[in-house]
mmCIF file of C-alpha atoms in Angstrom:
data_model
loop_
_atom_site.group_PDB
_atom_site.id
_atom_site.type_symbol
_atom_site.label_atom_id
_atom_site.label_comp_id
_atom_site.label_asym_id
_atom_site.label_seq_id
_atom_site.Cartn_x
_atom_site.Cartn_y
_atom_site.Cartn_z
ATOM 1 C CA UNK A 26 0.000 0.000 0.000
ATOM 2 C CA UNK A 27 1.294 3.441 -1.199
ATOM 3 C CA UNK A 28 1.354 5.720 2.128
ATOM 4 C CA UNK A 29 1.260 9.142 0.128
ATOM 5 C CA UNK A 30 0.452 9.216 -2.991
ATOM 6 C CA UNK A 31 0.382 12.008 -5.943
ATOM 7 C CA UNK A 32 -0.989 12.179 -9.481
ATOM 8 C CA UNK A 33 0.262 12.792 -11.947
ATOM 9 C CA UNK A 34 3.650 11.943 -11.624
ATOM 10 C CA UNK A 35 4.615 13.980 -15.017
ATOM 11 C CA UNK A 36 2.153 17.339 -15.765
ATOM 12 C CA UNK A 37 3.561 19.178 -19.138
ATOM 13 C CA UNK A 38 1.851 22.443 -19.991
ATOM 14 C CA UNK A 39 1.712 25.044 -21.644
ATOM 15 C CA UNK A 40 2.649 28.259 -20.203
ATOM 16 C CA UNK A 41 -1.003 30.256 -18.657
ATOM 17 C CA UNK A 42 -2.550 27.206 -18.606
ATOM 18 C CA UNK A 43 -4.302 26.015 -15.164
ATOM 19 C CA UNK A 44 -3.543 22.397 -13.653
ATOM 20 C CA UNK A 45 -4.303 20.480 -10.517
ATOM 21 C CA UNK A 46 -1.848 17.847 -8.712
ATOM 22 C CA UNK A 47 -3.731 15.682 -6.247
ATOM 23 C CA UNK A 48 -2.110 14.031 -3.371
ATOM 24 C CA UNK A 49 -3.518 11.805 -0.615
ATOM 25 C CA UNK A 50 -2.072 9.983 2.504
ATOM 26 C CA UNK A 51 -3.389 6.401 3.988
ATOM 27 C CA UNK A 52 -1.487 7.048 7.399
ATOM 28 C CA UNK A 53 -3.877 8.835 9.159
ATOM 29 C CA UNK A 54 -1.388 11.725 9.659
ATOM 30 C CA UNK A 55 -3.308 15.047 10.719
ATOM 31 C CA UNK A 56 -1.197 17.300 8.805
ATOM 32 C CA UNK A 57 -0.137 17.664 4.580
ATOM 33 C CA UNK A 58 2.597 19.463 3.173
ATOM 34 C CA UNK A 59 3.363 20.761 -0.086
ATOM 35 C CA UNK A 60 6.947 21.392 -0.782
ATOM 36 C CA UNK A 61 8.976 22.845 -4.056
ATOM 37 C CA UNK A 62 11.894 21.312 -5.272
ATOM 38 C CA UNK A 63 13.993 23.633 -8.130
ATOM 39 C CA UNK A 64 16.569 22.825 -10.025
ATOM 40 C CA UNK A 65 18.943 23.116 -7.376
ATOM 41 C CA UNK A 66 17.467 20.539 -5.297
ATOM 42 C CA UNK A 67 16.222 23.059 -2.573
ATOM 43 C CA UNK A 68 13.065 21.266 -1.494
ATOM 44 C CA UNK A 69 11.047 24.431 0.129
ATOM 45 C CA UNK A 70 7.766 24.161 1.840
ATOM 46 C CA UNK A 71 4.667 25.711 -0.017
ATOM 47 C CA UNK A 72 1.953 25.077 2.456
ATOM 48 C CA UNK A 73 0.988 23.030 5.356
ATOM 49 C CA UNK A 74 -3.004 21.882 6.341
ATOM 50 C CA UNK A 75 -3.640 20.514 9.557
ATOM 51 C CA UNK A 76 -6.838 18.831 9.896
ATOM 52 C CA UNK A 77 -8.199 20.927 6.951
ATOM 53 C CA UNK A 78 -6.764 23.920 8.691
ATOM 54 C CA UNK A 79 -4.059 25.930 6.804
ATOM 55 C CA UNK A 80 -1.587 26.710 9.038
ATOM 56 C CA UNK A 81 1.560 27.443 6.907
ATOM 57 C CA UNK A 82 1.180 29.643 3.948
ATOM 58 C CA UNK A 83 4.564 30.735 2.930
ATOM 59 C CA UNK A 84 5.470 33.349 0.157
ATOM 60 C CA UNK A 85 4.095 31.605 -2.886
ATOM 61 C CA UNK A 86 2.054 33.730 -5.335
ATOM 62 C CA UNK A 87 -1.230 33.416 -4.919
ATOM 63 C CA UNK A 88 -1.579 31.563 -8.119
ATOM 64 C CA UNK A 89 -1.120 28.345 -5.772
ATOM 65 C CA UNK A 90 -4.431 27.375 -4.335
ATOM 66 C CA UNK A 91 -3.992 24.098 -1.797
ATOM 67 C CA UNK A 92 -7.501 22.579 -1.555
ATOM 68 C CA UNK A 93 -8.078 20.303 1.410
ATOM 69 C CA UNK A 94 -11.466 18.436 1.396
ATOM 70 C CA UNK A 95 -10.728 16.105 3.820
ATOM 71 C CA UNK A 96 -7.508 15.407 6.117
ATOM 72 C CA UNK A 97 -6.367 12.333 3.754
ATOM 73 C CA UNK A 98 -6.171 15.049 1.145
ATOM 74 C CA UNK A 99 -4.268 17.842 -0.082
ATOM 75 C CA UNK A 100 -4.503 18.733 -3.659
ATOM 76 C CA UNK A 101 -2.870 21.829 -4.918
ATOM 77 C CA UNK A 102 -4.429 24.203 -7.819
ATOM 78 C CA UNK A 103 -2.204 26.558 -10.055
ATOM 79 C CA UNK A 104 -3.732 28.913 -12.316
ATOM 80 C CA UNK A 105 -2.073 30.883 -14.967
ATOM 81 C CA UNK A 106 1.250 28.459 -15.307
ATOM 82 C CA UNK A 107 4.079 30.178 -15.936
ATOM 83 C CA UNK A 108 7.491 28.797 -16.550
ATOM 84 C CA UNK A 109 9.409 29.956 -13.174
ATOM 85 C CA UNK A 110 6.665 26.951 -11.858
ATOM 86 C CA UNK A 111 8.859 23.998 -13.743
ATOM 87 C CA UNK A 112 9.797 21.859 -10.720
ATOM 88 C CA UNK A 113 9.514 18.753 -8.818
ATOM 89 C CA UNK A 114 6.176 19.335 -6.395
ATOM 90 C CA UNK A 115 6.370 17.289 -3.486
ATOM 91 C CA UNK A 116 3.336 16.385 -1.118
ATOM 92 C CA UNK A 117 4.288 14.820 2.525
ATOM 93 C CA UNK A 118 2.060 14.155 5.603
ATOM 94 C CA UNK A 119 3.152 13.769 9.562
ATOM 95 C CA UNK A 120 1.323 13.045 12.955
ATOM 96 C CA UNK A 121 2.078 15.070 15.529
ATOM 97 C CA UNK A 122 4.964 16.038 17.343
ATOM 98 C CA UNK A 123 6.500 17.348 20.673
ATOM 99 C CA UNK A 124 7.756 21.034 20.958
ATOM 100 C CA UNK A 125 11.346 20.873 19.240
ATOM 101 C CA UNK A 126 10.925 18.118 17.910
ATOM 102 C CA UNK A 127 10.337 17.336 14.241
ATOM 103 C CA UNK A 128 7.771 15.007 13.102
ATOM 104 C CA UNK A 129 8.835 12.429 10.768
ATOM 105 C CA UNK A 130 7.277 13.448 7.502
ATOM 106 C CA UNK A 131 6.650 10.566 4.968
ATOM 107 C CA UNK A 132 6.953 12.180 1.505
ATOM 108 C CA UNK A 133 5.055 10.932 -2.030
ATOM 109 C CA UNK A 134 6.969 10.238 -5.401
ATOM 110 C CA UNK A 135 7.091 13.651 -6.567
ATOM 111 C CA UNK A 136 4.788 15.395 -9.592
ATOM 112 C CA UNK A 137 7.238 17.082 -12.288
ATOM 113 C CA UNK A 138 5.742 19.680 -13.807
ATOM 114 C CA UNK A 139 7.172 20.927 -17.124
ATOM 115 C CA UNK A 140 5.564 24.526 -18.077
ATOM 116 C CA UNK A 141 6.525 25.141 -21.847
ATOM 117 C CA UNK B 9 16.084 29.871 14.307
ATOM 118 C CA UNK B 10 19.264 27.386 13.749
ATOM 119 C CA UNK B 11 20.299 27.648 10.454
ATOM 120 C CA UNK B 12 22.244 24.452 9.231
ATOM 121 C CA UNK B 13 25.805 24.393 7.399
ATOM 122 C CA UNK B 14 26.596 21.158 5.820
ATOM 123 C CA UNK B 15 29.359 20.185 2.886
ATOM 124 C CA UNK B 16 27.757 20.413 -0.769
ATOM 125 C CA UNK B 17 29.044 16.923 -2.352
ATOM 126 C CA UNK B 18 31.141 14.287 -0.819
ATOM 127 C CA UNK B 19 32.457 11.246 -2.610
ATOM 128 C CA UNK B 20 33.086 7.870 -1.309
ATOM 129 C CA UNK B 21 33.714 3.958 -1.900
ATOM 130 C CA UNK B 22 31.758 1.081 -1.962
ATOM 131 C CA UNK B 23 32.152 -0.477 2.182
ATOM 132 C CA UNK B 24 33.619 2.863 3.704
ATOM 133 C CA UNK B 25 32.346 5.057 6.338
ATOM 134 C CA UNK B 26 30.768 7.789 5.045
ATOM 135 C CA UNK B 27 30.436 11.056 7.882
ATOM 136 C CA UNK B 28 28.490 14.338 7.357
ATOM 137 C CA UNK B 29 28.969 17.687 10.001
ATOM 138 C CA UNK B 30 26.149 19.753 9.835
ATOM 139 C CA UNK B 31 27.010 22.590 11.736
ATOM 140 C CA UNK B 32 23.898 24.504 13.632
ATOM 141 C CA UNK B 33 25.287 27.304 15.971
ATOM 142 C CA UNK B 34 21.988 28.718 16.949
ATOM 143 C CA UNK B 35 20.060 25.925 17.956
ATOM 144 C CA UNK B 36 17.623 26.071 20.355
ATOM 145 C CA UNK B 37 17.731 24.135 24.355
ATOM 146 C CA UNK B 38 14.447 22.035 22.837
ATOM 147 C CA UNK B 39 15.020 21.653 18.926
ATOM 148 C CA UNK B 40 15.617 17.978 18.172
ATOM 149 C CA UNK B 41 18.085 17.466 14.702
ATOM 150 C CA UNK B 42 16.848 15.149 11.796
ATOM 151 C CA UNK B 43 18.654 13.991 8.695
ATOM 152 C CA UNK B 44 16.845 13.229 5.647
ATOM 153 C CA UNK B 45 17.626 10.899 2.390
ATOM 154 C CA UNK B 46 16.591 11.481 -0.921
ATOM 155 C CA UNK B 47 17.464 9.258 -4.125
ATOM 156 C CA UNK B 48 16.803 10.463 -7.394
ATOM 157 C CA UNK B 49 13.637 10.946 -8.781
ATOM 158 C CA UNK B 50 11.782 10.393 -5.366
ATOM 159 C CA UNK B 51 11.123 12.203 -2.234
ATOM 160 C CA UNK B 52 12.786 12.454 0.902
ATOM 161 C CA UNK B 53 12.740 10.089 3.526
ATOM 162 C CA UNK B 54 12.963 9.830 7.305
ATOM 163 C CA UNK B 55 16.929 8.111 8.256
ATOM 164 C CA UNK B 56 17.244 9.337 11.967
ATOM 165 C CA UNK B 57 16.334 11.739 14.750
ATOM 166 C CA UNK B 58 18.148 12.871 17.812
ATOM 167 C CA UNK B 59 18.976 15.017 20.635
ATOM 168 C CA UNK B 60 22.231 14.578 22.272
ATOM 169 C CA UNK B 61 24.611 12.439 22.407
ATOM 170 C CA UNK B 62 24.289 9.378 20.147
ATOM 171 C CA UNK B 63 21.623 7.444 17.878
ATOM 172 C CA UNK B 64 21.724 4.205 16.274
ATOM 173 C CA UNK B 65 18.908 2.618 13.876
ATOM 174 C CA UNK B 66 19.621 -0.032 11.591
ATOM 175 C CA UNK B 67 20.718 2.540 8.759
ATOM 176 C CA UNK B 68 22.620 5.699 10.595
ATOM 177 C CA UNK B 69 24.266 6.586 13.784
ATOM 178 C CA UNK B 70 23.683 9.861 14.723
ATOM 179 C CA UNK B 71 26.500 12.066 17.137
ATOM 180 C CA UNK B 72 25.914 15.109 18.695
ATOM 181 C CA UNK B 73 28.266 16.477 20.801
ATOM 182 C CA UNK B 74 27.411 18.191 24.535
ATOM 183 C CA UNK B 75 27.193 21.341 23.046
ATOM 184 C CA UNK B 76 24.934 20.244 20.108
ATOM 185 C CA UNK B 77 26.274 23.025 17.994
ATOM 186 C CA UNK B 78 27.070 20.494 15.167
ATOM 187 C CA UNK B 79 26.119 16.537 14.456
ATOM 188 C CA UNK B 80 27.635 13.998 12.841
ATOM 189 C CA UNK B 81 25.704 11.651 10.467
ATOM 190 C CA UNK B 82 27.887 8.594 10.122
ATOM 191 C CA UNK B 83 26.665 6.052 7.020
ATOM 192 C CA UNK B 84 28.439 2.140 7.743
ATOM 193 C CA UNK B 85 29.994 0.444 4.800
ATOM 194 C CA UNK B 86 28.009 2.528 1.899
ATOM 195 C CA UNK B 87 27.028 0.640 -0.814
ATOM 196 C CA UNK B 88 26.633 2.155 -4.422
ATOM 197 C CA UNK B 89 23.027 2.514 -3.463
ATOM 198 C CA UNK B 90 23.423 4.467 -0.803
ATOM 199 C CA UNK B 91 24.394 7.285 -3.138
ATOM 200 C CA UNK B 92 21.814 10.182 -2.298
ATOM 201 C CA UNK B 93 21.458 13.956 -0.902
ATOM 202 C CA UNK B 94 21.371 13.925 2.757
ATOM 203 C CA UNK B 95 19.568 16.990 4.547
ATOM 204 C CA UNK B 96 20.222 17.970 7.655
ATOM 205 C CA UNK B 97 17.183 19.679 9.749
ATOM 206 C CA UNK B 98 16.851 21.686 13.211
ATOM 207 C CA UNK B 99 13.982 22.255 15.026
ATOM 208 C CA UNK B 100 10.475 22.080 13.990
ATOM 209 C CA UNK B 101 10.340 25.408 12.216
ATOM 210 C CA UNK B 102 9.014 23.707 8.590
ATOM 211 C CA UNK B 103 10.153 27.631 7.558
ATOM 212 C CA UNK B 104 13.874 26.575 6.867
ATOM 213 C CA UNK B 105 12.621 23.915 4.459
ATOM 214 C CA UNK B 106 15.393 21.934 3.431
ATOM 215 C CA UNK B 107 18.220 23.790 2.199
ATOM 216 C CA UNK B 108 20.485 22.054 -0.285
ATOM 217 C CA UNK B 109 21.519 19.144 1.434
ATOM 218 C CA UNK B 110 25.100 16.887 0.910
ATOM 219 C CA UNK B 111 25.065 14.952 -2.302
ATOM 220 C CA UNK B 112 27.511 12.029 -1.281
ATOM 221 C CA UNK B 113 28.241 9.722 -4.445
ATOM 222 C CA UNK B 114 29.171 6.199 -3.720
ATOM 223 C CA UNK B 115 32.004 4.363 -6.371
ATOM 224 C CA UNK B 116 32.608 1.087 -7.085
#
């Protein structure tokens, strides 16, 4: 059984176009992730839903929707691609964690998205 | 917030000891340290967690000194398939995301 899972796992588009990446967890974590991986291999966090609750919302234009109808889900919405959004998108889930400490986060395969 | 230094790319042979420093000055009395693994093509995963001292799991030890101002991620005899990008993480602050990690390439 696939803990997190994404789809698709390749997304090429063309550039102003607007896509959808769906990701969902069987662990029965509490809280999703979205994360941005660029060329570089910095893997940078997007958003974060706990429970359905947003709770991180970093500086990504508000092009990025995250859409969480239920706490196995997290799918993320981009309208208006543009090519600075070619990357590896990463979805991850965790369960809880103690004050300092950091959850372990189990992380899906990874949606590449191509904007041409 | 503890910031994390670690070396870019190191390079190895097949049944050495591989060892990363991450250096974190500023971190915190409570922040734990985690090191990540990611091959290519897939996403991170989980290797080890710790506080102070030492940690051992069937794929990492994990040494932090008294003053926990840098850790050691220590890899047993690496095998070609241990070749990877290892992040090193402080705290809980998701904020830092992961930085650029150490790309350690394994040889025959």
């Amino acid at each position: 059984d696939t803990a997190v899972s994404q789809t698709p796992k390749y997304l090429v588009t063309q550039m102003g176009n607007d896509k959808s990446i769906k990701c969902e967890q069987n662990l029965g974590h509490d809280t999703m992730y979205w994360y941005k991986q660029d060329s570089k291999k910095f893997l940078k966090i997007m958003f974060s839903y706990n429970n359905k609750e947003l709770i991180i919302n970093e500086t990504v234009p508000n092009r990025f929707s995250p859409k969480s109808p239920d706490k196995a889900h997290l799918n993320l919405h981009i309208n208006s691609l543009e090519l600075g959004d070619s990357a590896v998108y990463f979805c991850a889930s965790s369960q809880g964690r103690l004050a300092g400490e950091r959850d372990e986060q189990f992380f899906g395969p990874g949606t590449r998205l191509t904007v041409l | 917030l503890a910031k994390t230094t670690q070396p870019i790319s190191m390079d190895s042979y097949e049944g050495q000891e591989v060892n990363i420093t991450c250096s974190h000055n500023n971190i915190a009395t409570n922040d734990y340290i985690t090191w990540y693994q990611q091959f290519p093509s897939q996403g991170p995963r989980f290797i080890i967690q710790g506080y102070k001292t030492k940690v051992t799991n069937e794929v990492a030890s994990l040494f932090i000194p008294a003053d926990r101002k840098s850790s050691t991620l220590s890899l047993p005899r690496v095998s070609l398939s241990d070749t990877a990008v290892y992040y090193c993480l402080v705290g809980d602050d998701y904020k830092l995301s992961f930085g650029a990690g150490t790309t350690v390439t394994v040889r025959a």
